Short mmCIF file of C-alpha atoms and ligand atoms in Angstrom, two decimals:
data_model
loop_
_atom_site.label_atom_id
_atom_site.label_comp_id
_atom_site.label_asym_id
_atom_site.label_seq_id
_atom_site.Cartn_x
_atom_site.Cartn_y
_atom_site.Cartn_z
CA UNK A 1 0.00 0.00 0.00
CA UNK A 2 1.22 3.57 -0.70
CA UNK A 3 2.64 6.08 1.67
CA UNK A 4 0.71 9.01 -0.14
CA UNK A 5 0.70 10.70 3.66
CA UNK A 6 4.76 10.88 3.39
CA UNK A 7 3.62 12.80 0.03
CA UNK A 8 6.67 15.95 0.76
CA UNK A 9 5.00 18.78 -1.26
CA UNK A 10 1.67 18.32 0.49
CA UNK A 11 0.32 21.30 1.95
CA UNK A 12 -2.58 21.49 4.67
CA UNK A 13 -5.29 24.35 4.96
CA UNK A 14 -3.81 24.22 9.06
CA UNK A 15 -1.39 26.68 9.76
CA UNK A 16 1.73 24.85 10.32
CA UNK A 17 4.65 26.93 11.71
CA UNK A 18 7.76 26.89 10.22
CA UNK A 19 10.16 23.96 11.85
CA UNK A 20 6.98 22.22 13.22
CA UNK A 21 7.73 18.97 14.65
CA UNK A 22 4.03 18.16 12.99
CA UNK A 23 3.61 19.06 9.55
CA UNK A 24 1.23 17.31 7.77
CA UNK A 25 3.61 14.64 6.44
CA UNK A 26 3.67 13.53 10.29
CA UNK A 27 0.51 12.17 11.39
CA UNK A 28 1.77 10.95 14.92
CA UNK A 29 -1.43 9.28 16.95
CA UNK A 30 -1.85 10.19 20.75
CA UNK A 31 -4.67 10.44 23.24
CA UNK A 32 -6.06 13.34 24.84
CA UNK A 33 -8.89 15.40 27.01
CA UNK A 34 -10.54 18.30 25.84
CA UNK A 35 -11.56 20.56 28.37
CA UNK A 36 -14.94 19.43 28.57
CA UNK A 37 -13.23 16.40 29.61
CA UNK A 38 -13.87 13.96 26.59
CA UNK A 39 -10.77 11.24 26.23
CA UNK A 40 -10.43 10.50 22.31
CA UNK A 41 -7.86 9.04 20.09
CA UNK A 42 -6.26 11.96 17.93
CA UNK A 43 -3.63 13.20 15.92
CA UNK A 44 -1.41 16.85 15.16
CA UNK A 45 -1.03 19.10 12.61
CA UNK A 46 1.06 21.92 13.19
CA UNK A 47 -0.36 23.38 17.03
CA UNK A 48 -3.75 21.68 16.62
CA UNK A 49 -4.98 18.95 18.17
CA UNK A 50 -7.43 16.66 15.97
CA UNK A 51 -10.14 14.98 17.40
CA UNK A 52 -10.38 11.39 15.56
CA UNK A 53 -13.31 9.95 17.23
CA UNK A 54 -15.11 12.88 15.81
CA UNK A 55 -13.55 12.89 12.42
CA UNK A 56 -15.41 9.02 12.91
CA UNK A 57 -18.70 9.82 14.00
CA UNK A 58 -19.10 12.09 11.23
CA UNK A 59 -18.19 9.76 8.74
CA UNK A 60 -14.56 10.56 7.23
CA UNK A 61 -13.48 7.47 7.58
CA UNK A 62 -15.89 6.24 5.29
CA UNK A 63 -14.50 3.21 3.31
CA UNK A 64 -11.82 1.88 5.97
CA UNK A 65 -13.26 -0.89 8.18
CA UNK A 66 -12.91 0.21 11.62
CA UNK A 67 -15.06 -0.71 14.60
CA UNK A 68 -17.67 2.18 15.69
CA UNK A 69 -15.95 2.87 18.17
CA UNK A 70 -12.12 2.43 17.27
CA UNK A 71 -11.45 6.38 18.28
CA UNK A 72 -13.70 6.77 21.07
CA UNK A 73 -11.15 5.39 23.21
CA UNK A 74 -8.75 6.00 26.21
CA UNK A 75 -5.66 3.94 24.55
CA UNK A 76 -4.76 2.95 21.04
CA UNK A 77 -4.09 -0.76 21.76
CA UNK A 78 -6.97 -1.96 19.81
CA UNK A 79 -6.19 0.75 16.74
CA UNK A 80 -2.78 -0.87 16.99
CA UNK A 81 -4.16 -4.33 16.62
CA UNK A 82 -5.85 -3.72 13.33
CA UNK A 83 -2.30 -3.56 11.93
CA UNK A 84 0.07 -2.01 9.23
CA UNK A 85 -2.95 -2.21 6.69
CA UNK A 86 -5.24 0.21 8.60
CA UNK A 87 -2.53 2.61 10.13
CA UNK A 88 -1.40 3.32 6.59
CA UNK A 89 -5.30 3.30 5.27
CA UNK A 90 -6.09 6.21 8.31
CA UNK A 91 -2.43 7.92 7.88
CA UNK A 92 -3.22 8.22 3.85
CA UNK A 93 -6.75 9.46 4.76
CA UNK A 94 -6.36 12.44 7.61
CA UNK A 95 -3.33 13.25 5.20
CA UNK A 96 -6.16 13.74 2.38
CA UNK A 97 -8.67 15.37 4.75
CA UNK A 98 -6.19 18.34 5.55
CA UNK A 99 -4.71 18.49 2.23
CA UNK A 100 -5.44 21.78 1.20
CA UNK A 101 -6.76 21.42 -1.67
CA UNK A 102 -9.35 19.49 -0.34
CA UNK A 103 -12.59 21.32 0.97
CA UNK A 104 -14.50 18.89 2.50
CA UNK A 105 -13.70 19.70 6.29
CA UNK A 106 -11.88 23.03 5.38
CA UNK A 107 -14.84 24.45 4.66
CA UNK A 108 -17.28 23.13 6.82
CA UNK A 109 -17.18 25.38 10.21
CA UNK A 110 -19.31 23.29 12.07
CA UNK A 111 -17.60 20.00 11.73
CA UNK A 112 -14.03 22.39 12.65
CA UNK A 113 -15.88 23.36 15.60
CA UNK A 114 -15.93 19.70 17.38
CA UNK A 115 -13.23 18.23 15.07
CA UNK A 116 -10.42 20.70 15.85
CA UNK A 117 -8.80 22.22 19.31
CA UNK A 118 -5.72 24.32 19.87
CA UNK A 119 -3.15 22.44 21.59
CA UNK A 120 -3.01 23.77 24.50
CA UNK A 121 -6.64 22.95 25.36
CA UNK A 122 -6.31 19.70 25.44
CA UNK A 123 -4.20 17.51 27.81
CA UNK A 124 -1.91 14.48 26.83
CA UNK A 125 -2.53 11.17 28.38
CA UNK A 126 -0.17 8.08 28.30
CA UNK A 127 -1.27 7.19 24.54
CA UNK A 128 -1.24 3.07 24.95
CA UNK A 129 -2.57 0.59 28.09
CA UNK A 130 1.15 -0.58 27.80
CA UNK A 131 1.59 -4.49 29.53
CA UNK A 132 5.00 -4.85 29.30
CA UNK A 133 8.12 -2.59 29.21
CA UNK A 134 11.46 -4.23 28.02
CA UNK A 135 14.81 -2.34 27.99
CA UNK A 136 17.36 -2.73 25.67
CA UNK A 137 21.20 -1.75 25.84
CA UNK A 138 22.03 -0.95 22.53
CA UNK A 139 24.02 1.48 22.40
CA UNK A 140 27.84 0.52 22.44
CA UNK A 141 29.42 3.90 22.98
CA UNK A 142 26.87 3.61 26.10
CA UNK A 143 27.44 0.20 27.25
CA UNK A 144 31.55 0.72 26.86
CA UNK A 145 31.50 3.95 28.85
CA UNK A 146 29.39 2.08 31.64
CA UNK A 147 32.11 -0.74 31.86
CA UNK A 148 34.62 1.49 31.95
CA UNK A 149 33.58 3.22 34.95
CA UNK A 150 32.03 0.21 36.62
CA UNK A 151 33.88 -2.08 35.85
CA UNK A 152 37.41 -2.59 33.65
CA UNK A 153 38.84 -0.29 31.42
CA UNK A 154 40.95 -2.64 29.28
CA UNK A 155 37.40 -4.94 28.77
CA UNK A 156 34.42 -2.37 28.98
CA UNK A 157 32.26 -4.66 26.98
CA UNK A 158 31.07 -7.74 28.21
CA UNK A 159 31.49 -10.81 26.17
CA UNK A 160 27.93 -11.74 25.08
CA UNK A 161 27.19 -8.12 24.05
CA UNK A 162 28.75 -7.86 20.38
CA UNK A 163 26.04 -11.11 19.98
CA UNK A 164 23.12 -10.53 21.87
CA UNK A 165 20.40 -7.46 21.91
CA UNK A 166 21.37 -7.44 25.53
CA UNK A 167 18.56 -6.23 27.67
CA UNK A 168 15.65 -6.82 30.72
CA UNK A 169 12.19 -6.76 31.50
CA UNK A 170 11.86 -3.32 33.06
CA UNK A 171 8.19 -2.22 34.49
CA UNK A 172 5.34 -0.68 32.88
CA UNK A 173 3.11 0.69 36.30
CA UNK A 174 5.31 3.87 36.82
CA UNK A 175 5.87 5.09 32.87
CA UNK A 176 4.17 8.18 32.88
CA UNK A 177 3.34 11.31 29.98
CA UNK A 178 5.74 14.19 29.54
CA UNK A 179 4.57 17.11 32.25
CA UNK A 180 3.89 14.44 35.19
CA UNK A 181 6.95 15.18 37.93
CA UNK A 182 9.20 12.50 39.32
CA UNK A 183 9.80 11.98 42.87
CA UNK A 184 13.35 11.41 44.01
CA UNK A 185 13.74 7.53 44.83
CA UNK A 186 14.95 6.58 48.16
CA UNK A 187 16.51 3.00 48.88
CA UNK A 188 19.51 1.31 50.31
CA UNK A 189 23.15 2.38 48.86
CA UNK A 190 25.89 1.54 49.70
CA UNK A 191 28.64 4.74 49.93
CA UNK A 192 32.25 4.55 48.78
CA UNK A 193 34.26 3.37 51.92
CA UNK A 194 31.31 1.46 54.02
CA UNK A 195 31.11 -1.64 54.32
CA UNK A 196 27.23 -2.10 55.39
CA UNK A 197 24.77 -0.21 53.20
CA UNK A 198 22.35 2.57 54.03
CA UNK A 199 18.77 3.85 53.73
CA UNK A 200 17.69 7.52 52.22
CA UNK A 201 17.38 9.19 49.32
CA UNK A 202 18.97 8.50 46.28
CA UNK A 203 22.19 11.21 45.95
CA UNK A 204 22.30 10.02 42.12
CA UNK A 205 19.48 10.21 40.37
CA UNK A 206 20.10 10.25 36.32
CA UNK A 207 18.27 10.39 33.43
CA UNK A 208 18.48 8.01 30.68
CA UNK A 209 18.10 9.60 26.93
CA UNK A 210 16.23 6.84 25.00
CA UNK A 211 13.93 6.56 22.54
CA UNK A 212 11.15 3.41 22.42
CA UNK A 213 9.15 1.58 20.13
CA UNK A 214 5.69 0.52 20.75
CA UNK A 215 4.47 -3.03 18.97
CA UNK A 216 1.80 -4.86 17.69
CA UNK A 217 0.59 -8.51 18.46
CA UNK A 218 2.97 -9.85 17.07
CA UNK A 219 2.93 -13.48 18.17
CA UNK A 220 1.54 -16.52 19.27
CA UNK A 221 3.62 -18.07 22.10
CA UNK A 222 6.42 -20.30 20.71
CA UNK A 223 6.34 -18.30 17.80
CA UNK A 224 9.76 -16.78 17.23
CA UNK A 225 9.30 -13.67 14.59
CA UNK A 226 11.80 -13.46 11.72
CA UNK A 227 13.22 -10.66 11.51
CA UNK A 228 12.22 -9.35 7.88
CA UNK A 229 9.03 -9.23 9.38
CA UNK A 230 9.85 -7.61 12.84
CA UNK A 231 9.51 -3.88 11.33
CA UNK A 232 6.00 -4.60 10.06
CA UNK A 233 4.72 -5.27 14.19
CA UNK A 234 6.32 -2.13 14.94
CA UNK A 235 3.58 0.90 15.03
CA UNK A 236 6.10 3.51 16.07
CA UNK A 237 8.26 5.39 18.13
CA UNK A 238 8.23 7.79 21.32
CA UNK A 239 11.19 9.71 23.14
CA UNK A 240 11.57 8.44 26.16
CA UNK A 241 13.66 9.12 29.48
CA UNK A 242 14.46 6.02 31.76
CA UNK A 243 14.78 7.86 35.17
CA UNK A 244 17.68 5.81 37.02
CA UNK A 245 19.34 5.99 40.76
CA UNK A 246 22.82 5.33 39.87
CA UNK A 247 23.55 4.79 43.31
CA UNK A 248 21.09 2.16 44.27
CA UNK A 249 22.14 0.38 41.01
CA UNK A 250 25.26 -0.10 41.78
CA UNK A 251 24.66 -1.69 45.49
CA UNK A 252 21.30 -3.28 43.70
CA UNK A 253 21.80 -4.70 40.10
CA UNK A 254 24.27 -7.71 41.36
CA UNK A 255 23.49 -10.71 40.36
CA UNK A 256 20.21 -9.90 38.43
CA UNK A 257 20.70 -6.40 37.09
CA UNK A 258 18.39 -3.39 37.76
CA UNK A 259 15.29 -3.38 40.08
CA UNK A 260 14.23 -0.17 42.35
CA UNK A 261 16.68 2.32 40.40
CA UNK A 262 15.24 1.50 37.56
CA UNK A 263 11.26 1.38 38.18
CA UNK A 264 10.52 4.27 40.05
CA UNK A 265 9.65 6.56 36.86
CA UNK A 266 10.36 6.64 33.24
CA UNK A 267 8.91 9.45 31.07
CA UNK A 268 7.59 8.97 27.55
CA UNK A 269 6.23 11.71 24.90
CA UNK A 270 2.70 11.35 24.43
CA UNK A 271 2.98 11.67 20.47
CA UNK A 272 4.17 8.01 18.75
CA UNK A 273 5.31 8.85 15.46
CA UNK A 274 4.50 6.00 13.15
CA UNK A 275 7.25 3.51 11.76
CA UNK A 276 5.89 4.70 8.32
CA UNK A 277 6.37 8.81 8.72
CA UNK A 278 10.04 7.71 9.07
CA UNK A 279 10.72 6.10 6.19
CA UNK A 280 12.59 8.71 4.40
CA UNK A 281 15.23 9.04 7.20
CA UNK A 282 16.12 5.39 7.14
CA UNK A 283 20.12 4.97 7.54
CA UNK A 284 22.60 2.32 7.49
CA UNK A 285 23.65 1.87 11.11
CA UNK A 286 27.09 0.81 12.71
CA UNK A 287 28.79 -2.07 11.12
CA UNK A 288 28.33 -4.55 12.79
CA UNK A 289 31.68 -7.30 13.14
CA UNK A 290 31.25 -10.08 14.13
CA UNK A 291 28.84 -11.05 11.80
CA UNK A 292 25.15 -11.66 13.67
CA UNK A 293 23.86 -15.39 13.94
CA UNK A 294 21.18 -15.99 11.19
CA UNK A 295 18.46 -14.92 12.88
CA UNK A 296 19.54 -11.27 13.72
CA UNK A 297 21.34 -10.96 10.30
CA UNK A 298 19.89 -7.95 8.18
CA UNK A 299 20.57 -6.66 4.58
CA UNK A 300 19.74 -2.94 3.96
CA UNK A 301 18.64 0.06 5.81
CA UNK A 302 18.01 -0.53 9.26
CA UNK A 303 18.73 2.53 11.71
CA UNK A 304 16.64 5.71 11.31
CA UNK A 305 18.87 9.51 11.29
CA UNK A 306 16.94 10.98 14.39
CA UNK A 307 18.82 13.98 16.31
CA UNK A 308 18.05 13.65 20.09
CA UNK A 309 18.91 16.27 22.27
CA UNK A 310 18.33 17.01 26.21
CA UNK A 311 18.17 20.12 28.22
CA UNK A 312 18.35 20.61 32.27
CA UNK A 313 16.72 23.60 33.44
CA UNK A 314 17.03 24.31 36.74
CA UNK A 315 13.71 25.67 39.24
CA UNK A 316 13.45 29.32 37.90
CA UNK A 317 16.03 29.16 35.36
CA UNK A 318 16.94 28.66 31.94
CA UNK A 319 17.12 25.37 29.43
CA UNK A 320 20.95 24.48 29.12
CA UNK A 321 21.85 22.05 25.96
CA UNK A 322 23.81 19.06 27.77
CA UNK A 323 23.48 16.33 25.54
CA UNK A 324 23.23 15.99 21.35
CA UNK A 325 23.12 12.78 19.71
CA UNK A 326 21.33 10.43 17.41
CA UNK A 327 19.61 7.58 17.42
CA UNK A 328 21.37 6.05 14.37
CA UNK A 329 24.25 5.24 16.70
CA UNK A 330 22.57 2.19 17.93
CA UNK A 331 24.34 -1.01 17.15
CA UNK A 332 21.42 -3.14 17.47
CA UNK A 333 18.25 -2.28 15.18
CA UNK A 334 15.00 -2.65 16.59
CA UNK A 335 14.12 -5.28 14.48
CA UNK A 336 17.05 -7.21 15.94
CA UNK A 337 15.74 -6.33 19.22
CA UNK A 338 12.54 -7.87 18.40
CA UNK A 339 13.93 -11.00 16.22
CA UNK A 340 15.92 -11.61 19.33
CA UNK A 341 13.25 -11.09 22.00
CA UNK A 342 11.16 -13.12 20.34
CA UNK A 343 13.48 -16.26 18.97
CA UNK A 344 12.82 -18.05 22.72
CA UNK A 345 8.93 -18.11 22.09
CA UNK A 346 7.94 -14.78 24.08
CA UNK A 347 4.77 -13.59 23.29
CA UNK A 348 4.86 -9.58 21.97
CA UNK A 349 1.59 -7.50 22.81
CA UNK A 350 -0.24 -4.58 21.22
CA UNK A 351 0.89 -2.05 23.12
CA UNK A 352 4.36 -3.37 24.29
CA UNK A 353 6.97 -0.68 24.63
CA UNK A 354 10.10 -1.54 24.12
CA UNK A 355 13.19 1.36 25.11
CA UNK A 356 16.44 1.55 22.96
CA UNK A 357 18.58 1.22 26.03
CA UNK A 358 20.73 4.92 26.81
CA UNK A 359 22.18 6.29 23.29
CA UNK A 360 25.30 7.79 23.55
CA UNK A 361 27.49 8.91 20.80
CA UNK A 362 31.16 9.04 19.72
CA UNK A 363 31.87 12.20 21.17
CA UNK A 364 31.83 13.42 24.61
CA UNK A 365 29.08 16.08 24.14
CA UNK A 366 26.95 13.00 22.74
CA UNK A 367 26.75 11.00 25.83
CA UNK A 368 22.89 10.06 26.99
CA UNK A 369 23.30 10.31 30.66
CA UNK A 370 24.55 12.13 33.48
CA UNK A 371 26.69 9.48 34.54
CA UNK A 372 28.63 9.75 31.28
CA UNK A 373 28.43 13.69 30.75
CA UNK A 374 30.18 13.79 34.08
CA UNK A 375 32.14 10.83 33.84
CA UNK A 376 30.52 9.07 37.11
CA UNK A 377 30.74 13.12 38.90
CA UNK A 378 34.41 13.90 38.38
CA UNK A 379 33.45 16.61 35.49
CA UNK A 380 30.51 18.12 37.25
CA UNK A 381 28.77 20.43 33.85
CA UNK A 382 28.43 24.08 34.53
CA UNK A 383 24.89 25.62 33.56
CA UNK A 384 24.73 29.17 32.59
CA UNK A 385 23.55 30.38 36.18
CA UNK A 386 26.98 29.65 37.38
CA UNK A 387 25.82 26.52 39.05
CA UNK A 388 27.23 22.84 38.62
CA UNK A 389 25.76 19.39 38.37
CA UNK A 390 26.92 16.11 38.71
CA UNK A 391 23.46 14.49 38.45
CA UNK A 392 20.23 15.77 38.65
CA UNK A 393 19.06 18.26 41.67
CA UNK A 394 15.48 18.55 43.03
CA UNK A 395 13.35 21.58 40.89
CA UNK A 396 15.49 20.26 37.83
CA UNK A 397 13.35 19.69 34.78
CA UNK A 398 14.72 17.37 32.19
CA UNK A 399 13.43 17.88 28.34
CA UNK A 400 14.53 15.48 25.68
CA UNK A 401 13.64 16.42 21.80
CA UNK A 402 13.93 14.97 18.77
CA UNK A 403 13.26 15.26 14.79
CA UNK A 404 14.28 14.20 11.73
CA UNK A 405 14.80 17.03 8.51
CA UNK A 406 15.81 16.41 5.19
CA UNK A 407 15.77 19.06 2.59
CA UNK A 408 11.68 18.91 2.19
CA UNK A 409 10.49 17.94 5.61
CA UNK A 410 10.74 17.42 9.49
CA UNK A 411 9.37 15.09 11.24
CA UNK A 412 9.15 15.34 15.02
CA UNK A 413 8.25 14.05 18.18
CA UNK A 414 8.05 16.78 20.49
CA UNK A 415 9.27 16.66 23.76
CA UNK A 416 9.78 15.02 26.76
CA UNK A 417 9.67 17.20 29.94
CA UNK A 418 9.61 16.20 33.56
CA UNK A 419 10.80 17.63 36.72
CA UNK A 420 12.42 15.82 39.79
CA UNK A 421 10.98 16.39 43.32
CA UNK A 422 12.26 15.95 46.91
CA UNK A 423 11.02 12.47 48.24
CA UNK A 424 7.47 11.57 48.41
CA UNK A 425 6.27 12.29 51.74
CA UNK A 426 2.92 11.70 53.41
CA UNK A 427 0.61 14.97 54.13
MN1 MN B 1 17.31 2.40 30.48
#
């Protein structure tokens, strides 16, 4: 089926502003309340919001099956369901509604009226029910940095990883929408020099600069899936920050890896941008020696050219750029990640979100975490209001962004934005 919604000299009757993350060549699906507090499946053009259950109701779906109700919903597990077939047939056919050439809805005020809201009207809810959270560890500037610090220098990689998607089942209860704060963790650490751990609030709490992909059904159990078909169960991508205590990890994460620093809060943006508006920023990603076993092997064009950035800005102050990289640094693709979390038999729900793992890059100024940036707190960053960080302080707020541009269009996600507070306490 054809892509016409990727169609680059497509032009809608919104106003989209110039380097919009959401022209109409976008199309991302999210959920959202209006202010008189209806939840509905929708979608973004430029700085409106579009309400899809009423672009349903009054019949502009015409043509595509879809259940009555496939909009009128609080979570787009059951849109993702229907599969590739029907995202593309819904992607193609909002792209035609707002084409501007095409008066249907552009000049009927009425339908505008309960069809269209300005963004900030409406409020962004966690877009999928999501059962199960897995986290990868892709990225191998990442990974080596890690067992460098942690571990040794001279063999910062473990063995398995140059073979293996390495990664673990993380939890799904505490990822939250962009805008929702984070409470600082507490837990048991164990401080350099003692030799019997203690209890309080985490002294390193990091962020994690991720992206994630959200799937399909994609199996039955036993059923591995190949992976020339593991792109087609992917529906799309979000940014996402995996909030970490770096110092309960380290006392934590031995023998079975990461527990309580890990599931306290991770962040997603509320936007997924659809495998299929990426298409035209698909790259070749790292070469990859040795060779992958059969089943994670992969001819062609794999990674997708995504610039990620993050920003810290303290309580009352202003953003400060910390962190650029891309997501095209990732050794493993996603499709190997989901070849190789399914070869065992795993079953792979609609509505599964899977996270890259922290992407770092070559360079210094690319690394995807605090723990890097500072090198583990020797190289504490200075922000422009003369004060340093080594992680993250309480009244920070963390914003990750990301897009794609070629010469004829950009494609973006938005943002991630979240701000850490002093330890939950009980009024
Ligand atoms: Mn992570």
């Amino acid at each position: 089926m054809p892509l016409t919604a990727n169609d680059p000299s497509r032009k809608s009757w919104l106003d989209v502003p110039q380097d919009s993350d959401f022209p109409i060549q976008n199309i991302p699906f999210g959920v959202f309340i209006t202010k008189d507090d209806v939840v509905t499946i929708g979608t973004r053009i430029g700085n409106y919001a579009i309400d899809l259950g009423a672009l349903q109701q009054l019949n502009y779906f015409e043509g595509i099956e879809l259940t009555d109700d496939m909009f009128m919903q609080d979570t787009l597990n059951d849109f993702i369901s229907d599969g590739k077939k029907t995202w593309r047939l819904v992607r193609n056919r909002i792209a035609e509604i707002f084409d501007s050439n095409n008066p249907e809805l552009r000049d009927n005020d009425k339908h505008r009226e309960t069809i269209i809201f300005n963004i900030e009207d409406v409020e962004m809810q966690l877009p999928v029910l999501i059962g199960d959270y897995t986290d990868f560890y892709s990225s191998r500037e990442h990974a080596t940095n890690v067992g460098k610090m942690f571990r040794d220098p001279e063999n910062a990689l473990l063995p398995n990883w140059l073979h293996i998607p390495v990664g673990y089942h993380g939890r799904s209860s505490t990822i939250v929408p962009s805008g929702i704060p984070i409470h600082r963790p507490q837990g048991q650490t164990l401080p350099p020099g003692n030799d019997t751990p203690v209890f309080g609030p985490s002294k390193l709490v990091d962020f994690e600069l991720e992206m994630a992909f959200i799937t399909t059904d994609a199996n039955i159990m036993g059923e591995p899936i190949p992976i020339e078909e593991a792109e087609d169960h992917i529906f799309g991508m979000v940014l996402f920050n995996d909030w970490s205590a770096r110092d309960i990890q380290k006392w934590e994460y031995v023998p079975l890896g990461p527990f309580l620093a890990k599931n306290f809060a991770s962040s997603m943006s509320p936007w997924i941008v659809t495998l299929d508006a990426l298409e035209p920023f698909r790259t070749k990603g790292p070469e990859q020696s040795p060779e992958p076993m059969d089943y994670l092997k992969q001819e062609g064009e794999h990674a997708f050219d995504i610039n990620l950035q993050v920003a810290l800005q303290p309580e009352d102050g202003n953003e400060n750029v910390i962190c650029n990289s891309n997501f095209k640094y990732m050794y493993w693709s996603m499709a190997q990640q989901l070849a190789h979390h399914t070869v065992n038999g795993c079953r792979v729900n609609s509505g599964d979100l899977m996270g890259s793992g922290t992407i770092s890059g070559p360079t210094p100024d690319s690394f995807g975490s605090m723990l890097e940036l500072t090198w583990g707190g020797k190289n504490p960053i200075k922000l422009n209001d003369g004060t340093e960080r080594k992680f993250i302080n309480d009244g920070d707020t963390v914003i990750m962004r990301g897009y794609c541009k070629n010469d004829t269009v950009r494609i973006g996600f938005g943002e991630v934005k979240s701000k850490l507070l002093p330890p939950f306490s009980r009024k």
